[in-house]
Amino acid sequence: MSDTVLSVRDLTVVVHGDGPPEAIVDGVSFDLKRGEILGLVGESGSGKSVTSRALIRLLPGARLGIAGGSAVLGGRDILALDENSVRAVRGGEIGMIFQNPSSHLDPVMTIGRQIAESIRFHRSVSRGEARRQAIDILRQVGIPDPERRYDAYPHEFSGGMRQRAMIAVALACDPDVLIADEPTTALDVTVQAQILKLLMDLRDTRGVSIIFITHDLGVVSQICDRVAVMYGGRIVEVGDKRDIIGNGRHPYTAGLVACQPAEGHPGERVRTIAGQPPRVGQMPPGCRFHPRCPKADAVCMQTRPPLEASGTAHLVACHHPVLNAQEVAS
Amino acid sequence: MNRYRFVLYRPLQLLPVLVGISIITFVLIRSIPGDPVRVLLGPRSTPSAIERIREQFGLNEPLWVQYLYFVKNLFHGEMGRSILYKVDVLKLIVSRIEPTLVLVGGSVLLALAITIPLATIAARRRGSLADHVIRLVSTAGLGLPAFWLGIMLIIVFSVQLDLFPVSGYGRTFLDKLHHMVLPCLTAALALSAVLTRNLRASLLAELNSDQATAARARGLPENQVFWRHVMPNSLVPTINLLAINIGWLISGTVVLESVFAIPGMGQLLVRGIFTRDYMVVQGVAMCFALATVMVNFLADILTVTADPRVKL
Amino acid sequence: MTAILRTGTGRTGFRLSFGGGPLPLYLGGAIILGWFVLALLAPVVAPYDPIYQDVAARLQPPSLAHWFGTDNFGRDILSRVIWSARIDLQIALFGVVFPFIIGTVLGSCAGYFGGWIDTILMRIIDVVLAFPFLVLMMAIIVILKPGLSSFYVAMALVGWVSYARLVRAQILVIKSSDFVVAATSLGYSHSRIMFRHLLPNAILGSVVFSMSDAVLVLLNGAAISYLGLGVQPPTAEWGIMIAEGQSFITSAWWITTFPGIAIVTLAMGFSLLADGLGEKLGVRE
């Protein structure tokens, strides 16, 4: 269960503006193992969504471009494929689940046909066979009475059911990797829990690997095996969930965890990280977190900290990492 | 509200509009200075005929009773008599419906046949030379007087190239079709200026929509994304615009029937105005109003059935 | 890392924009201004008297003496086209102004007071909209008797509905906005809220609409005159000129062609102005 499905190295996405191109995803590297749920965590604008779009080569906006790196899936580098081969990857090996199912499903096509369309494109099967497979998938994602719901339009579904339908569309061709971009943010809490459970079930039954993008550490702690924290387009810390939540060594991770309103401490003031995340066109030199970092010094302002091992399978990119519990004890 | 109940209830909501249409036509015809009977029968009329009309339209009663008589007569298909043609207005209108229907229907189909490819090119190659040319031409087309465009087409295709007849309607089916090519093309060109601008804008919006991104993320090729997801979603508002503009299209055909001397309802209306054949003017105006209301009603139903998103 | 694999296509090269940026605004404004100056200076600019009949020079094709040729009465087409601009600009102006005023007053009353005033007005609007625009205008003109003043009356009676709907919708939106709520809580009177706060905001959209409406009014005016229901001969007006030239399309194409081009350019000016203004003020139709 530990073989690597997707290996991303030095992924860089630049934005072409009036000045020189600026990296909004800057040298991102991570591995995704089979059957693993990897959380990609960060504030809005941290580059987590752009990273996921780069993996299916659908960057949002004409001014964005992939400037380098590799993403190896099944022995092939996705970033080096031609357009035709990339299409086979999209929806075939990588399924995409979006945040807002209402706007990401075609309102004038039935749910079933949207799934069948995908199946028929990726595997040349007959109309009837595609329909049968689509109904099967609808059943797997927990949509009741799938034969009838096949012919329903997205607006006829409730919010939770719509997100299940979107997951069904993503699963249509039995992908190796699911990218879920804030899939539960638009849902209310009870439905959110159901969708998280569904994703974990799918991981268990199908062995699918999931990149789970979110800003919500609470959700991360429920579903993820490993977590990569992004800030200013870079991964600043990556490790097992236990290493990150509560034992994060990067000051940003520590701040992020401290910002979560803790359960059982009512009345406590919600803490925030001072300052604003960097904006496109104004990325600071050196460590991109240094303007907001309490431990920043001259080195941080000039030199980019490398992502270095801090323990088994725990990497941190910081010149002055926070001491973790063991070190404090010693 | 349930979709099917909407289809049943919508006609009821049209009732006040229909009543309003009848009131306006009633008021219009009564606003003509002079004795209404003279208006209805023309200057030369026998005393017995005058008495019969006074009876039939209740002209000795108060105004609101006269209106009820008017409505009653409408229900019996009684719209009065044409002074010029000496026949019932309803009969006259029925005999003139066909060319007008062909003209309206033909120009709508032709307009869509022009609009869809042009808007597709403009939207898919946004910012290209073709896009700019299409936008410039369609902006210019907004201000194209249909009657002038018709004459220009006659000069080029009928006078110079001798491809189509200059005017008239023809007798056999093919002959009629041959006569209707230029009029339909004229109306279609004028119409497609509006439609192309509209369709291009909605195509551009849909091309950048979340659902198109999601379709691409499923691996569908751009062609399939465009024709199966982007185009159907964009066409619904354009068809709706077309239906809303049916009154505009009818206005256009009235003028075009004069340009091409087509014996349709529009020509009937214009002749009626010049000969002060008031009952004909009233009858045709009312028919056009009814047609407009009907088409808008059908468009509502179409939108509701074609676009499941529409809130009722 | 440094090799750029795929870049966002930086749009370069052909960069002429219609319907965006200030170009349409200036171009449209320039076209309208140009026609306005021509109309104003018609007595000076026009080479001939627009209604003088030179029997010796009938149906002459475009030449140095008559740039646009002459018609069947020997009248100079260029001079007639220039003099027509006076009438057609007037049509576009009055055909928009009267409906604008009536529609704005009625629409703001409906939007502001609501209730039965609103209900009745909206029903009337529904009914007026049920009639094809030109057909209703013709039905009104036939009662009044053909002529330019009848056209303006009919235009005012029919055209106000679009403005009323537009202003009413705007007022309904603004009525619930923060600054009106604030003005009400400060104790301002109804009329003050109405005229100082609501109308200026609501009218912006109508102004943009009036530019594209001017196109329709211009075309309608020309069509009504073409049918013989508007401006009466021998006055020079583009619609009439086209109608008069239609009998001679086999021999003298220039009689109909040039007045039509005049309409298209002026209408295009209004369309461009509407596009540019809408873009600049952030108003979408």
Short mmCIF file of C-alpha atoms in Angstrom, two decimals, chain C:
data_model
loop_
_atom_site.label_atom_id
_atom_site.label_comp_id
_atom_site.label_asym_id
_atom_site.label_seq_id
_atom_site.Cartn_x
_atom_site.Cartn_y
_atom_site.Cartn_z
CA MET C 1 12.70 24.88 -14.63
CA THR C 2 13.43 27.87 -16.75
CA ALA C 3 12.20 26.42 -20.01
CA ILE C 4 8.71 27.71 -20.56
CA LEU C 5 6.65 24.80 -21.77
CA ARG C 6 3.32 26.47 -22.30
CA THR C 7 2.61 30.11 -21.89
CA GLY C 8 -0.70 31.83 -21.67
CA THR C 9 -1.29 33.24 -25.09
CA GLY C 10 -0.49 36.91 -24.73
CA ARG C 11 -2.90 38.45 -27.18
CA THR C 12 -0.90 40.57 -29.53
CA GLY C 13 -1.28 41.83 -33.05
CA PHE C 14 -4.72 42.91 -34.15
CA ARG C 15 -6.00 45.05 -31.37
CA LEU C 16 -8.96 47.00 -32.64
CA SER C 17 -11.83 46.67 -30.24
CA PHE C 18 -15.53 47.17 -30.88
CA GLY C 19 -17.86 47.24 -27.93
CA GLY C 20 -15.13 47.70 -25.36
CA GLY C 21 -12.87 50.49 -24.24
CA PRO C 22 -13.16 54.10 -25.28
CA LEU C 23 -12.82 53.56 -29.05
CA PRO C 24 -16.54 52.90 -29.72
CA LEU C 25 -17.43 55.86 -27.52
CA TYR C 26 -15.23 58.31 -29.43
CA LEU C 27 -15.98 56.81 -32.84
CA GLY C 28 -19.74 56.89 -32.21
CA GLY C 29 -19.55 60.41 -30.80
CA ALA C 30 -17.51 61.57 -33.79
CA ILE C 31 -19.99 60.12 -36.30
CA ILE C 32 -22.97 61.77 -34.59
CA LEU C 33 -21.12 65.05 -34.20
CA GLY C 34 -20.17 64.90 -37.88
CA TRP C 35 -23.80 64.49 -38.96
CA PHE C 36 -24.87 67.20 -36.53
CA VAL C 37 -22.40 69.69 -38.02
CA LEU C 38 -23.46 68.73 -41.56
CA ALA C 39 -27.10 69.27 -40.65
CA LEU C 40 -26.36 72.61 -39.01
CA LEU C 41 -24.30 73.83 -41.94
CA ALA C 42 -26.62 72.37 -44.59
CA PRO C 43 -27.33 75.76 -46.24
CA VAL C 44 -23.59 76.34 -46.55
CA VAL C 45 -22.35 72.83 -47.30
CA ALA C 46 -25.03 71.52 -49.64
CA PRO C 47 -24.08 72.36 -53.22
CA TYR C 48 -27.68 72.73 -54.45
CA ASP C 49 -31.16 73.62 -53.22
CA PRO C 50 -32.59 70.28 -52.00
CA ILE C 51 -36.02 70.81 -53.60
CA TYR C 52 -34.99 72.73 -56.72
CA GLN C 53 -36.01 70.71 -59.78
CA ASP C 54 -33.50 70.96 -62.60
CA VAL C 55 -35.47 69.31 -65.41
CA ALA C 56 -32.43 69.38 -67.67
CA ALA C 57 -30.45 67.23 -65.21
CA ARG C 58 -32.85 64.34 -64.50
CA LEU C 59 -31.62 60.87 -63.38
CA GLN C 60 -27.96 61.74 -63.80
CA PRO C 61 -25.47 59.22 -62.40
CA PRO C 62 -22.85 60.40 -59.86
CA SER C 63 -20.49 62.89 -61.48
CA LEU C 64 -18.26 65.80 -60.50
CA ALA C 65 -21.20 68.20 -60.75
CA HIS C 66 -23.52 65.88 -58.80
CA TRP C 67 -21.42 63.65 -56.53
CA PHE C 68 -24.36 61.41 -55.62
CA GLY C 69 -26.24 61.93 -58.89
CA THR C 70 -29.72 63.40 -59.36
CA ASP C 71 -33.25 62.01 -59.03
CA ASN C 72 -36.13 61.89 -61.48
CA PHE C 73 -36.95 65.56 -60.82
CA GLY C 74 -33.35 66.57 -61.36
CA ARG C 75 -32.80 67.28 -57.67
CA ASP C 76 -29.25 66.86 -56.35
CA ILE C 77 -29.05 63.70 -54.16
CA LEU C 78 -26.06 64.89 -52.12
CA SER C 79 -27.83 68.11 -51.17
CA ARG C 80 -30.99 66.20 -50.28
CA VAL C 81 -29.02 63.71 -48.17
CA ILE C 82 -27.39 66.58 -46.26
CA TRP C 83 -30.64 68.48 -45.73
CA SER C 84 -32.35 65.25 -44.66
CA ALA C 85 -29.94 65.01 -41.74
CA ARG C 86 -31.81 67.94 -40.17
CA ILE C 87 -35.10 66.03 -40.21
CA ASP C 88 -33.67 62.63 -39.26
CA LEU C 89 -31.59 63.96 -36.37
CA GLN C 90 -34.72 65.73 -35.18
CA ILE C 91 -36.64 62.43 -35.46
CA ALA C 92 -33.99 60.62 -33.41
CA LEU C 93 -33.97 63.42 -30.81
CA PHE C 94 -37.72 64.00 -30.29
CA GLY C 95 -38.52 60.35 -30.86
CA VAL C 96 -36.34 59.56 -27.86
CA VAL C 97 -36.89 62.60 -25.62
CA PHE C 98 -40.70 62.41 -25.32
CA PRO C 99 -40.83 58.70 -24.48
CA PHE C 100 -37.85 59.20 -22.15
CA ILE C 101 -39.64 61.89 -20.13
CA ILE C 102 -43.02 60.17 -20.01
CA GLY C 103 -41.50 56.77 -19.28
CA THR C 104 -39.21 58.10 -16.56
CA VAL C 105 -42.03 59.93 -14.77
CA LEU C 106 -44.49 57.04 -14.93
CA GLY C 107 -41.86 54.37 -14.22
CA SER C 108 -40.50 56.18 -11.19
CA CYS C 109 -44.01 56.71 -9.82
CA ALA C 110 -44.76 53.00 -10.23
CA GLY C 111 -41.46 51.94 -8.70
CA TYR C 112 -41.56 54.42 -5.84
CA PHE C 113 -45.19 54.19 -4.76
CA GLY C 114 -45.83 50.57 -5.76
CA GLY C 115 -49.30 49.26 -4.89
CA TRP C 116 -52.18 49.75 -7.30
CA ILE C 117 -50.41 52.46 -9.29
CA ASP C 118 -47.68 49.97 -10.04
CA THR C 119 -50.13 47.16 -10.85
CA ILE C 120 -52.19 49.22 -13.28
CA LEU C 121 -49.14 50.67 -15.00
CA MET C 122 -47.53 47.28 -15.43
CA ARG C 123 -50.72 45.87 -16.98
CA ILE C 124 -50.86 48.80 -19.42
CA ILE C 125 -47.23 48.19 -20.32
CA ASP C 126 -47.95 44.49 -20.94
CA VAL C 127 -50.75 45.39 -23.33
CA VAL C 128 -48.75 48.02 -25.23
CA LEU C 129 -45.88 45.57 -25.57
CA ALA C 130 -48.28 42.95 -26.94
CA PHE C 131 -48.70 45.03 -30.10
CA PRO C 132 -45.92 44.99 -32.66
CA PHE C 133 -44.33 48.42 -32.22
CA LEU C 134 -44.73 49.67 -35.77
CA VAL C 135 -48.26 48.28 -36.13
CA LEU C 136 -49.53 50.17 -33.09
CA MET C 137 -47.79 53.33 -34.25
CA MET C 138 -49.42 53.00 -37.67
CA ALA C 139 -52.82 52.45 -36.08
CA ILE C 140 -52.37 55.67 -34.07
CA ILE C 141 -51.04 57.64 -37.02
CA VAL C 142 -54.02 56.69 -39.19
CA ILE C 143 -56.36 58.30 -36.67
CA LEU C 144 -54.30 61.46 -36.43
CA LYS C 145 -53.47 61.79 -40.17
CA PRO C 146 -50.06 61.09 -41.65
CA GLY C 147 -47.28 63.57 -40.87
CA LEU C 148 -44.24 64.20 -38.71
CA SER C 149 -46.17 65.54 -35.70
CA SER C 150 -48.41 62.44 -35.72
CA PHE C 151 -45.25 60.36 -35.74
CA TYR C 152 -44.00 62.10 -32.59
CA VAL C 153 -47.35 61.63 -30.86
CA ALA C 154 -47.47 57.95 -31.78
CA MET C 155 -43.82 57.54 -30.74
CA ALA C 156 -44.54 59.10 -27.35
CA LEU C 157 -47.66 56.97 -26.84
CA VAL C 158 -45.88 53.72 -27.68
CA GLY C 159 -42.21 54.28 -26.84
CA TRP C 160 -42.51 55.25 -23.19
CA VAL C 161 -43.06 51.67 -22.02
CA SER C 162 -39.41 50.59 -22.36
CA TYR C 163 -38.22 53.55 -20.29
CA ALA C 164 -40.95 53.05 -17.69
CA ARG C 165 -39.95 49.40 -17.24
CA LEU C 166 -36.28 50.26 -17.06
CA VAL C 167 -36.66 53.07 -14.53
CA ARG C 168 -39.13 51.11 -12.43
CA ALA C 169 -36.77 48.15 -12.20
CA GLN C 170 -33.86 50.45 -11.28
CA ILE C 171 -35.90 52.22 -8.62
CA LEU C 172 -36.99 48.94 -7.07
CA VAL C 173 -33.34 47.93 -6.73
CA ILE C 174 -32.16 51.26 -5.39
CA LYS C 175 -35.13 51.68 -3.05
CA SER C 176 -33.80 48.92 -0.85
CA SER C 177 -30.20 50.11 -1.04
CA ASP C 178 -28.34 51.44 1.96
CA PHE C 179 -28.19 55.11 1.15
CA VAL C 180 -31.93 55.42 0.56
CA VAL C 181 -32.64 53.65 3.83
CA ALA C 182 -30.22 56.10 5.41
CA ALA C 183 -31.93 59.08 3.77
CA THR C 184 -35.33 57.92 4.98
CA SER C 185 -34.07 57.45 8.50
CA LEU C 186 -32.66 60.98 8.40
CA GLY C 187 -36.20 62.17 7.86
CA TYR C 188 -35.95 63.42 4.29
CA SER C 189 -39.24 63.99 2.53
CA HIS C 190 -40.58 61.75 -0.21
CA SER C 191 -40.00 64.21 -3.02
CA ARG C 192 -36.50 64.91 -1.81
CA ILE C 193 -35.62 61.22 -1.76
CA MET C 194 -37.26 60.80 -5.13
CA PHE C 195 -35.58 63.64 -6.98
CA ARG C 196 -32.29 64.02 -5.20
CA HIS C 197 -31.42 60.39 -4.58
CA LEU C 198 -33.44 57.92 -6.61
CA LEU C 199 -33.81 59.45 -10.03
CA PRO C 200 -30.19 60.38 -10.75
CA ASN C 201 -29.18 56.79 -10.10
CA ALA C 202 -32.04 55.23 -11.99
CA ILE C 203 -31.66 57.46 -15.02
CA LEU C 204 -28.13 56.33 -15.82
CA GLY C 205 -29.35 53.06 -17.33
CA SER C 206 -32.04 54.86 -19.30
CA VAL C 207 -29.51 57.24 -20.81
CA VAL C 208 -27.46 54.34 -22.15
CA PHE C 209 -30.62 52.64 -23.37
CA SER C 210 -31.76 55.84 -25.09
CA MET C 211 -28.68 55.70 -27.32
CA SER C 212 -29.56 52.26 -28.66
CA ASP C 213 -33.22 53.31 -28.69
CA ALA C 214 -32.25 56.20 -30.97
CA VAL C 215 -31.22 53.58 -33.54
CA LEU C 216 -34.67 52.01 -33.43
CA VAL C 217 -36.42 55.38 -33.50
CA LEU C 218 -34.36 56.48 -36.47
CA LEU C 219 -35.16 53.26 -38.35
CA ASN C 220 -38.84 53.49 -37.40
CA GLY C 221 -39.05 57.12 -38.49
CA ALA C 222 -37.45 56.30 -41.82
CA ALA C 223 -39.72 53.25 -42.27
CA ILE C 224 -42.86 55.26 -41.45
CA SER C 225 -41.78 57.93 -43.94
CA TYR C 226 -40.90 55.25 -46.48
CA LEU C 227 -44.47 53.92 -46.18
CA GLY C 228 -45.72 57.49 -46.73
CA LEU C 229 -47.07 57.96 -43.19
CA GLY C 230 -44.42 60.29 -41.79
CA VAL C 231 -42.58 63.18 -43.34
CA GLN C 232 -44.38 64.28 -46.51
CA PRO C 233 -42.81 65.20 -49.84
CA PRO C 234 -41.23 67.35 -51.14
CA THR C 235 -39.32 67.64 -47.83
CA ALA C 236 -36.00 65.82 -48.04
CA GLU C 237 -35.85 62.87 -45.65
CA TRP C 238 -33.87 59.65 -46.06
CA GLY C 239 -36.87 57.30 -45.81
CA ILE C 240 -38.86 59.26 -48.41
CA MET C 241 -35.86 59.47 -50.70
CA ILE C 242 -35.53 55.69 -50.62
CA ALA C 243 -39.24 55.28 -51.34
CA GLU C 244 -39.08 57.76 -54.22
CA GLY C 245 -36.04 56.07 -55.70
CA GLN C 246 -37.52 52.57 -55.60
CA SER C 247 -39.31 53.10 -58.91
CA PHE C 248 -35.98 53.74 -60.57
CA ILE C 249 -33.86 50.87 -59.22
CA THR C 250 -33.36 49.41 -62.69
CA SER C 251 -31.93 52.64 -64.09
CA ALA C 252 -30.78 54.84 -61.17
CA TRP C 253 -29.45 52.89 -58.19
CA TRP C 254 -27.91 56.02 -56.65
CA ILE C 255 -31.23 57.55 -55.63
CA THR C 256 -31.91 54.81 -53.06
CA THR C 257 -28.36 53.80 -52.22
CA PHE C 258 -26.96 57.02 -50.74
CA PRO C 259 -29.80 57.90 -48.31
CA GLY C 260 -29.62 54.32 -47.01
CA ILE C 261 -25.90 54.61 -46.38
CA ALA C 262 -26.62 57.85 -44.52
CA ILE C 263 -29.08 56.04 -42.21
CA VAL C 264 -26.63 53.19 -41.61
CA THR C 265 -23.78 55.51 -40.62
CA LEU C 266 -25.87 57.63 -38.26
CA ALA C 267 -27.44 54.52 -36.70
CA MET C 268 -24.00 52.98 -36.33
CA GLY C 269 -22.88 56.13 -34.53
CA PHE C 270 -25.66 55.70 -31.98
CA SER C 271 -24.96 51.95 -31.61
CA LEU C 272 -21.26 52.55 -30.97
CA LEU C 273 -22.06 55.34 -28.53
CA ALA C 274 -24.47 53.04 -26.69
CA ASP C 275 -21.85 50.26 -26.54
CA GLY C 276 -19.08 52.59 -25.40
CA LEU C 277 -21.24 54.42 -22.88
CA GLY C 278 -22.59 51.18 -21.47
CA GLU C 279 -19.04 49.87 -21.08
CA LYS C 280 -17.78 53.09 -19.49
CA LEU C 281 -20.63 53.47 -17.04
CA GLY C 282 -20.75 49.75 -16.35
CA VAL C 283 -24.37 49.48 -17.50
CA ARG C 284 -25.41 46.32 -19.25
CA GLU C 285 -28.65 46.13 -21.13
#
